[in-house]
Short mmCIF file of C-alpha atoms in Angstrom, two decimals:
data_model
loop_
_atom_site.label_atom_id
_atom_site.label_comp_id
_atom_site.label_asym_id
_atom_site.label_seq_id
_atom_site.Cartn_x
_atom_site.Cartn_y
_atom_site.Cartn_z
CA MET A 1 216.40 199.99 59.93
CA SER A 2 215.32 198.34 63.20
CA ALA A 3 216.46 199.82 66.47
CA ILE A 4 215.90 199.23 70.17
CA ILE A 5 216.78 201.38 73.16
CA LEU A 6 219.00 199.47 75.57
CA GLN A 7 220.62 201.04 78.62
CA GLU A 8 219.26 204.39 77.37
CA GLU A 9 221.16 204.22 74.08
CA ILE A 10 220.20 203.22 70.57
CA VAL A 11 221.13 199.76 69.34
CA HIS A 12 220.69 198.86 65.69
CA TYR A 13 219.71 195.33 64.69
CA GLU A 14 218.14 193.45 61.79
CA VAL A 15 216.05 190.30 61.81
CA LEU A 16 215.05 187.77 59.17
CA GLY A 17 213.28 184.41 59.08
CA ARG A 18 211.34 182.16 61.40
CA GLY A 19 212.39 179.30 63.65
CA ARG A 20 214.90 178.74 66.44
CA PRO A 21 216.95 181.88 67.11
CA ILE A 22 220.47 182.60 65.90
CA ILE A 23 222.30 185.82 66.79
CA PHE A 24 225.14 187.00 64.56
CA LEU A 25 227.84 189.18 66.13
CA HIS A 26 230.29 191.09 63.94
CA GLY A 27 234.00 191.49 64.51
CA TRP A 28 236.40 194.43 64.80
CA VAL A 29 236.01 195.42 61.16
CA GLY A 30 232.60 196.38 59.77
CA SER A 31 229.17 195.95 61.22
CA TRP A 32 226.18 193.57 61.17
CA ARG A 33 225.97 193.99 57.39
CA TYR A 34 228.44 191.32 56.34
CA TRP A 35 226.22 188.69 57.93
CA ILE A 36 223.53 189.27 55.28
CA PRO A 37 224.45 186.19 53.16
CA SER A 38 224.55 183.98 56.27
CA MET A 39 221.22 185.35 57.50
CA GLN A 40 219.71 184.69 54.09
CA ALA A 41 221.07 181.14 54.11
CA ALA A 42 219.69 180.37 57.57
CA SER A 43 216.42 182.27 57.36
CA MET A 44 214.22 179.46 56.04
CA SER A 45 214.76 177.42 59.20
CA TYR A 46 215.86 179.93 61.81
CA ARG A 47 214.99 183.39 63.09
CA THR A 48 218.20 185.26 62.53
CA TYR A 49 219.22 188.44 64.34
CA ALA A 50 222.29 190.57 63.73
CA LEU A 51 223.14 193.61 65.79
CA ASP A 52 225.74 196.32 65.84
CA MET A 53 227.67 196.27 69.11
CA TRP A 54 228.55 199.44 71.03
CA GLY A 55 230.71 201.69 68.88
CA PHE A 56 229.99 199.94 65.57
CA GLY A 57 227.62 200.48 62.65
CA ASP A 58 224.52 202.43 63.62
CA THR A 59 224.61 201.61 67.34
CA ALA A 60 225.52 204.35 69.83
CA LYS A 61 229.12 205.48 70.12
CA ASN A 62 230.06 205.98 73.75
CA THR A 63 233.61 205.31 74.92
CA SER A 64 232.44 204.21 78.36
CA ARG A 65 230.75 201.17 76.77
CA TYR A 66 233.65 199.73 74.81
CA LEU A 67 234.99 197.20 77.32
CA LEU A 68 234.12 193.56 76.66
CA SER A 69 232.02 193.49 79.82
CA GLN A 70 229.81 196.22 78.33
CA GLN A 71 229.39 194.32 75.05
CA LEU A 72 228.33 191.28 77.12
CA ARG A 73 225.76 193.43 78.92
CA LEU A 74 224.50 194.66 75.58
CA LEU A 75 223.97 191.10 74.34
CA LYS A 76 222.16 190.05 77.52
CA SER A 77 219.90 193.12 77.40
CA PHE A 78 219.15 192.48 73.74
CA ILE A 79 218.18 188.84 74.34
CA ASP A 80 216.05 189.76 77.35
CA GLU A 81 214.31 192.73 75.74
CA MET A 82 213.60 190.90 72.48
CA GLY A 83 212.26 187.89 74.37
CA ILE A 84 214.64 185.54 72.58
CA GLY A 85 214.87 182.07 74.08
CA ARG A 86 217.87 179.77 74.23
CA VAL A 87 219.97 180.94 71.33
CA ALA A 88 222.74 179.88 68.99
CA ILE A 89 225.40 182.54 68.51
CA VAL A 90 227.65 183.00 65.50
CA GLY A 91 230.43 185.42 66.34
CA HIS A 92 233.40 186.73 64.38
CA GLY A 93 236.56 188.11 65.99
CA LEU A 94 235.29 190.45 68.69
CA GLY A 95 231.83 188.90 68.29
CA ALA A 96 233.27 185.41 68.79
CA ILE A 97 234.96 186.47 72.02
CA VAL A 98 231.75 188.08 73.23
CA ALA A 99 229.84 184.90 72.31
CA LEU A 100 232.23 182.62 74.20
CA MET A 101 232.41 184.85 77.28
CA PHE A 102 228.64 185.31 77.25
CA ALA A 103 228.09 181.54 77.04
CA GLN A 104 230.43 181.04 79.97
CA GLU A 105 228.63 183.65 82.09
CA ASN A 106 225.11 182.72 80.97
CA PRO A 107 225.07 178.99 80.19
CA THR A 108 221.27 178.78 80.24
CA TYR A 109 220.99 181.37 77.47
CA VAL A 110 223.20 179.71 74.87
CA ASP A 111 222.67 176.45 73.01
CA ARG A 112 225.76 176.48 70.78
CA VAL A 113 228.42 178.81 69.42
CA ILE A 114 230.26 179.25 66.16
CA ALA A 115 233.43 181.27 66.78
CA VAL A 116 235.02 182.56 63.58
CA GLY A 117 238.56 183.93 63.53
CA VAL A 118 238.87 184.03 67.30
CA PRO A 119 242.22 184.72 69.00
CA LEU A 120 242.77 182.90 72.29
CA LYS A 121 246.09 184.66 72.94
CA MET A 122 247.21 188.23 72.33
CA ASP A 123 250.16 187.13 70.21
CA GLN A 124 247.72 185.79 67.62
CA ILE A 125 246.60 189.35 66.88
CA ASN A 126 248.45 191.30 64.21
CA PRO A 127 249.56 194.65 65.76
CA ARG A 128 247.98 196.47 62.78
CA MET A 129 244.61 195.72 64.40
CA LEU A 130 245.53 198.13 67.21
CA GLN A 131 247.14 200.79 65.07
CA SER A 132 244.93 201.18 61.99
CA THR A 133 241.77 203.15 61.38
CA PRO A 134 238.54 201.24 60.67
CA GLN A 135 238.83 202.17 56.97
CA GLU A 136 242.44 200.97 56.78
CA LEU A 137 241.45 197.67 58.40
CA ALA A 138 238.58 197.23 55.95
CA ASP A 139 240.83 197.94 52.96
CA TRP A 140 243.41 195.48 54.29
CA LEU A 141 241.09 192.63 55.21
CA LEU A 142 238.03 192.72 52.97
CA GLY A 143 237.98 191.16 49.51
CA SER A 144 236.30 192.53 46.42
CA THR A 145 233.01 190.61 46.24
CA PRO A 146 229.77 192.67 46.21
CA ASP A 147 229.06 191.66 49.82
CA SER A 148 232.59 192.70 50.82
CA GLU A 149 232.01 196.09 49.21
CA ALA A 150 228.87 196.56 51.28
CA ALA A 151 230.82 195.72 54.42
CA ARG A 152 233.61 198.09 53.41
CA LYS A 153 231.17 200.99 53.17
CA GLU A 154 230.01 200.30 56.73
CA ALA A 155 233.50 200.04 58.23
CA PRO A 156 234.13 203.79 58.68
CA LYS A 157 231.06 204.00 60.92
CA ALA A 158 233.03 202.20 63.65
CA ASP A 159 234.65 204.21 66.42
CA GLN A 160 238.35 203.31 66.45
CA ASN A 161 238.24 203.45 70.25
CA ALA A 162 235.72 200.58 70.25
CA ILE A 163 238.25 198.43 68.41
CA TYR A 164 241.20 199.57 70.51
CA HIS A 165 239.56 199.19 73.93
CA SER A 166 238.17 195.73 73.25
CA LEU A 167 241.55 194.51 72.00
CA GLN A 168 243.31 196.00 75.02
CA HIS A 169 240.83 194.35 77.34
CA LEU A 170 241.51 190.95 75.81
CA ALA A 171 244.84 190.67 77.58
CA SER A 172 243.15 190.56 80.95
CA ALA A 173 239.99 188.72 79.92
CA GLY A 174 241.36 185.19 80.33
CA ILE A 175 239.98 183.97 77.02
CA ALA A 176 242.65 181.27 76.63
CA GLU A 177 240.92 179.25 79.35
CA LEU A 178 237.40 179.69 77.94
CA PRO A 179 237.23 176.45 75.92
CA GLN A 180 237.98 174.41 79.05
CA GLN A 181 235.22 176.21 80.94
CA LEU A 182 232.48 175.62 78.38
CA SER A 183 230.52 172.44 77.91
CA LEU A 184 228.24 173.52 75.07
CA PRO A 185 228.86 172.51 71.43
CA CYS A 186 231.26 174.96 69.86
CA LEU A 187 232.61 175.14 66.34
CA PHE A 188 235.78 177.16 65.73
CA VAL A 189 236.20 178.28 62.12
CA HIS A 190 239.32 180.05 60.89
CA GLY A 191 240.32 181.42 57.51
CA GLN A 192 243.58 179.70 56.69
CA ASN A 193 245.04 182.90 55.22
CA ASP A 194 243.74 185.29 57.87
CA PRO A 195 246.42 188.01 58.16
CA ALA A 196 244.79 189.68 61.17
CA ILE A 197 244.32 186.75 63.54
CA ALA A 198 246.80 183.87 63.42
CA MET A 199 245.38 180.39 63.74
CA THR A 200 245.32 178.84 67.20
CA ASP A 201 248.26 176.53 67.80
CA THR A 202 247.50 172.84 67.22
CA ALA A 203 248.91 171.98 70.65
CA ILE A 204 246.25 174.22 72.20
CA LEU A 205 243.53 172.85 69.95
CA ALA A 206 244.42 169.36 71.16
CA THR A 207 243.44 170.38 74.69
CA PHE A 208 239.92 171.43 73.69
CA PRO A 209 237.05 169.39 75.17
CA THR A 210 235.17 166.99 72.89
CA SER A 211 232.29 169.45 72.59
CA PHE A 212 234.63 171.64 70.49
CA HIS A 213 235.66 171.25 66.88
CA PHE A 214 238.05 173.31 64.78
CA ILE A 215 237.82 173.73 61.02
CA ALA A 216 240.24 175.76 58.89
CA LEU A 217 238.80 177.05 55.63
CA GLU A 218 241.28 177.02 52.78
CA ASN A 219 241.60 180.01 50.48
CA THR A 220 239.87 182.34 52.91
CA GLY A 221 241.15 185.27 54.92
CA HIS A 222 239.71 187.21 57.85
CA PHE A 223 236.19 187.01 56.42
CA PRO A 224 235.55 183.35 55.49
CA MET A 225 231.79 184.03 55.47
CA LEU A 226 232.40 186.47 52.58
CA ASP A 227 235.34 184.76 50.87
CA MET A 228 233.58 181.38 50.65
CA PRO A 229 229.94 182.05 51.54
CA SER A 230 228.54 178.80 50.16
CA LYS A 231 231.03 176.64 52.04
CA PHE A 232 230.74 178.67 55.22
CA ASN A 233 226.95 178.68 55.14
CA ARG A 234 226.82 174.93 54.52
CA LEU A 235 229.04 174.38 57.54
CA MET A 236 226.93 176.73 59.63
CA THR A 237 223.60 175.13 58.74
CA ASP A 238 225.02 171.62 59.25
CA PHE A 239 226.19 172.65 62.72
CA MET A 240 222.87 174.31 63.54
CA ALA A 241 221.01 171.14 62.48
CA LEU A 242 222.83 168.96 65.05
CA PRO A 243 220.65 167.87 67.97
CA SER A 244 221.08 170.11 71.00
CA GLY A 245 224.16 169.12 73.00
CA GLU A 246 225.68 166.94 70.27
CA SER A 247 229.39 167.38 69.64
CA PRO A 248 230.31 168.83 66.24
CA ARG A 249 233.40 166.60 66.04
CA ASN A 250 232.01 164.68 63.05
CA LEU A 251 231.25 167.82 61.06
CA GLU A 252 233.25 168.19 57.90
CA LEU A 253 233.38 170.53 54.96
CA LYS A 254 230.98 169.45 52.28
CA ASP A 255 230.39 170.48 48.72
CA GLU A 256 229.45 174.07 48.24
CA TRP A 257 225.85 174.80 48.84
CA LYS A 258 223.65 177.78 48.20
CA ARG A 259 220.35 178.59 49.85
CA ARG A 260 217.80 179.07 47.10
CA ILE A 261 214.44 180.83 47.31
CA ARG A 262 211.71 178.35 46.42
CA MET B 1 218.19 202.88 44.10
CA ALA B 2 214.89 201.78 42.60
CA LYS B 3 211.42 201.41 44.00
CA ILE B 4 210.23 197.82 43.62
CA LEU B 5 206.74 196.45 44.23
CA ILE B 6 206.67 192.78 45.18
CA ALA B 7 203.72 190.38 45.20
CA GLU B 8 204.45 187.01 46.83
CA ASP B 9 202.00 185.02 48.95
CA GLU B 10 204.51 182.94 50.92
CA LEU B 11 205.56 185.02 53.93
CA ASP B 12 209.05 183.55 54.35
CA ILE B 13 209.88 184.07 50.70
CA ARG B 14 208.37 187.55 50.67
CA ASN B 15 210.45 188.51 53.70
CA LEU B 16 213.62 187.05 52.21
CA ILE B 17 213.12 188.86 48.88
CA THR B 18 212.34 192.10 50.71
CA PHE B 19 215.40 191.76 52.96
CA THR B 20 217.67 190.88 50.02
CA LEU B 21 216.59 193.74 47.78
CA ARG B 22 216.34 196.29 50.59
CA PHE B 23 219.97 195.74 51.54
CA ALA B 24 220.94 195.78 47.88
CA GLY B 25 219.87 199.41 48.11
CA HIS B 26 216.30 199.35 46.82
CA GLU B 27 213.09 200.63 48.34
CA ILE B 28 210.61 197.77 48.64
CA VAL B 29 206.84 197.74 48.84
CA ALA B 30 205.66 194.21 49.64
CA THR B 31 202.19 192.73 49.03
CA SER B 32 200.85 189.21 49.40
CA ASN B 33 198.75 188.68 46.25
CA GLY B 34 197.88 190.09 42.84
CA ALA B 35 194.88 192.08 44.01
CA GLU B 36 196.89 193.83 46.72
CA ALA B 37 199.68 194.53 44.25
CA LEU B 38 197.23 196.06 41.78
CA GLU B 39 195.67 198.25 44.48
CA LYS B 40 199.09 199.32 45.72
CA ALA B 41 200.39 200.09 42.22
CA ILE B 42 197.34 202.28 41.49
CA GLU B 43 197.72 204.05 44.83
CA MET B 44 201.41 204.72 44.14
CA ALA B 45 200.66 205.92 40.59
CA ASP B 46 197.97 208.28 41.88
CA GLN B 47 200.55 209.75 44.24
CA LYS B 48 202.97 210.16 41.31
CA ASP B 49 205.23 207.64 43.02
CA CYS B 50 205.14 204.71 40.58
CA PRO B 51 207.32 201.67 41.22
CA ASP B 52 210.29 201.28 38.87
CA LEU B 53 209.79 197.51 38.72
CA ILE B 54 207.14 194.99 39.78
CA LEU B 55 208.07 191.43 40.75
CA MET B 56 205.14 189.02 41.04
CA ASP B 57 204.71 185.39 41.84
CA VAL B 58 202.44 183.66 39.32
CA ARG B 59 200.23 181.54 41.54
CA MET B 60 198.70 183.56 44.35
CA PRO B 61 195.32 183.65 46.11
CA ARG B 62 192.66 186.33 45.39
CA MET B 63 194.28 187.27 42.07
CA THR B 64 197.04 185.51 40.14
CA GLY B 65 200.12 187.33 38.94
CA TYR B 66 198.93 186.97 35.34
CA GLU B 67 195.59 188.57 36.04
CA ALA B 68 197.21 191.42 37.99
CA CYS B 69 199.72 191.95 35.16
CA LYS B 70 196.94 191.98 32.55
CA ARG B 71 195.00 194.60 34.49
CA MET B 72 198.08 196.73 35.04
CA LYS B 73 198.84 196.71 31.33
CA GLU B 74 195.25 197.85 30.64
CA ASP B 75 195.67 200.79 33.02
CA THR B 76 197.28 203.85 31.42
CA ARG B 77 198.78 204.83 34.79
CA LEU B 78 200.66 201.53 35.07
CA VAL B 79 201.22 200.37 31.52
CA ASN B 80 204.87 201.45 31.35
CA ILE B 81 206.04 199.79 34.55
CA PRO B 82 208.17 196.71 33.76
CA ILE B 83 206.81 193.53 35.35
CA ALA B 84 208.77 190.31 35.91
CA PHE B 85 207.30 187.05 37.16
CA LEU B 86 208.66 184.66 39.72
CA SER B 87 207.71 181.14 38.70
CA ALA B 88 208.56 177.68 39.95
CA LYS B 89 210.92 175.44 38.04
CA GLY B 90 209.00 172.93 35.93
CA GLN B 91 206.41 175.50 35.00
CA GLU B 92 208.42 177.04 32.17
CA SER B 93 205.41 176.58 29.87
CA GLU B 94 203.90 179.48 31.77
CA ILE B 95 206.61 181.79 30.47
CA GLN B 96 204.95 182.39 27.12
CA GLU B 97 201.65 183.11 28.86
CA GLY B 98 203.44 185.66 31.04
CA PHE B 99 204.99 187.41 28.07
CA ALA B 100 201.58 187.42 26.39
CA VAL B 101 200.08 189.45 29.24
CA GLY B 102 202.95 191.94 29.17
CA ALA B 103 205.77 190.67 31.38
CA VAL B 104 209.30 191.68 30.41
CA ASP B 105 211.06 188.74 32.05
CA TYR B 106 210.86 185.66 34.23
CA ILE B 107 212.84 184.61 37.26
CA ILE B 108 212.68 180.85 37.74
CA LYS B 109 212.39 179.60 41.31
CA PRO B 110 214.34 178.34 43.15
CA PHE B 111 216.89 181.08 42.78
CA ALA B 112 219.81 182.18 44.92
CA THR B 113 219.63 185.59 46.53
CA ASP B 114 222.67 186.90 44.65
CA GLN B 115 221.06 185.83 41.36
CA LEU B 116 217.92 187.71 42.31
CA THR B 117 219.90 190.84 43.10
CA ARG B 118 221.77 190.67 39.79
CA LYS B 119 218.62 190.01 37.77
CA VAL B 120 216.76 192.86 39.38
CA GLN B 121 219.68 195.18 38.68
CA GLU B 122 219.63 194.14 35.02
CA LEU B 123 215.89 194.76 34.76
CA ILE B 124 216.21 198.17 36.35
CA GLU B 125 219.03 199.14 34.03
CA GLN B 126 217.03 197.93 31.02
CA ALA B 127 214.12 200.04 32.17
CA GLY B 128 216.42 203.04 32.62
CA ALA B 129 215.28 203.63 36.20
#
């Protein structure tokens, strides 16, 4: 296990590969661990980092750090302390919101963002997200693949307050306006059958700037990176391979693809 | 959980195999060639801490996987440790040579990480670790 002390508390992270940096940020259910297949897929061309945010996985549990602003501070401290340059961020749920807000506050830090299963309005969030324990959420939302099982085992490590406070804070965070405030390339990915976060309305998607692109993954739920890892990872690596600043509008789902060790 | 000794000269691949198997629940000792693997295996055996499985690339500097395997099978401290080779596609002719020096199996490269995890689990179960 790799750990770093940030703001006088322990932060757990893992790193794999060499190349331009990508940071993976988990969502409300689980921890860094469900990014393992994506890190493996990207690791031959990129240096991949995944960290547990405040209140999740093996990072410190401290209720005073559970607001979104504190998770943003954590990400900035991590990038600064690790000496990571301009970075691509892949965020899921809570991690996607943190990625988008961080990019808006720190445009020089972020090259591009993939936002998976991100709600732009509170009414997209199933109320069960606010009422259930981390274990109940994991049992509800995770599938039965080996990687899902690994994520399920990590879920109880989360402090329910970390989930609750970040969701509560969303209402006042103004995330609905974020896409209009960002000029960097951004790919929104959503599991078409996600029961936790409803898909963003097409009328809203139509207002997104041309630097944004939305792709719905069929036959996937809240964890498209686990439900369809080959398809998700192909999409991710195609997006990462675009020249800096290029719109992802022409990206499309391609045949399944699997990173193989040569 | 099993203890697995790896010998692979390419850093990126070594790191990826280590990462993959570590988070599949195994304890990994990584080396970069056959000579290092042999030294490490002897050191672990002397400490009564033998690996449950050894995974070795075939073509490595200093000492090939074959040579390391041959020497391990000649060493009474190491003879019972199952050894599997990692070998590039198109070099299947090497498989027989590997079995001849004592390997129990081959993993053909390129392979996907989930295939590696499954194969390693099979080998460990076969060995009764």
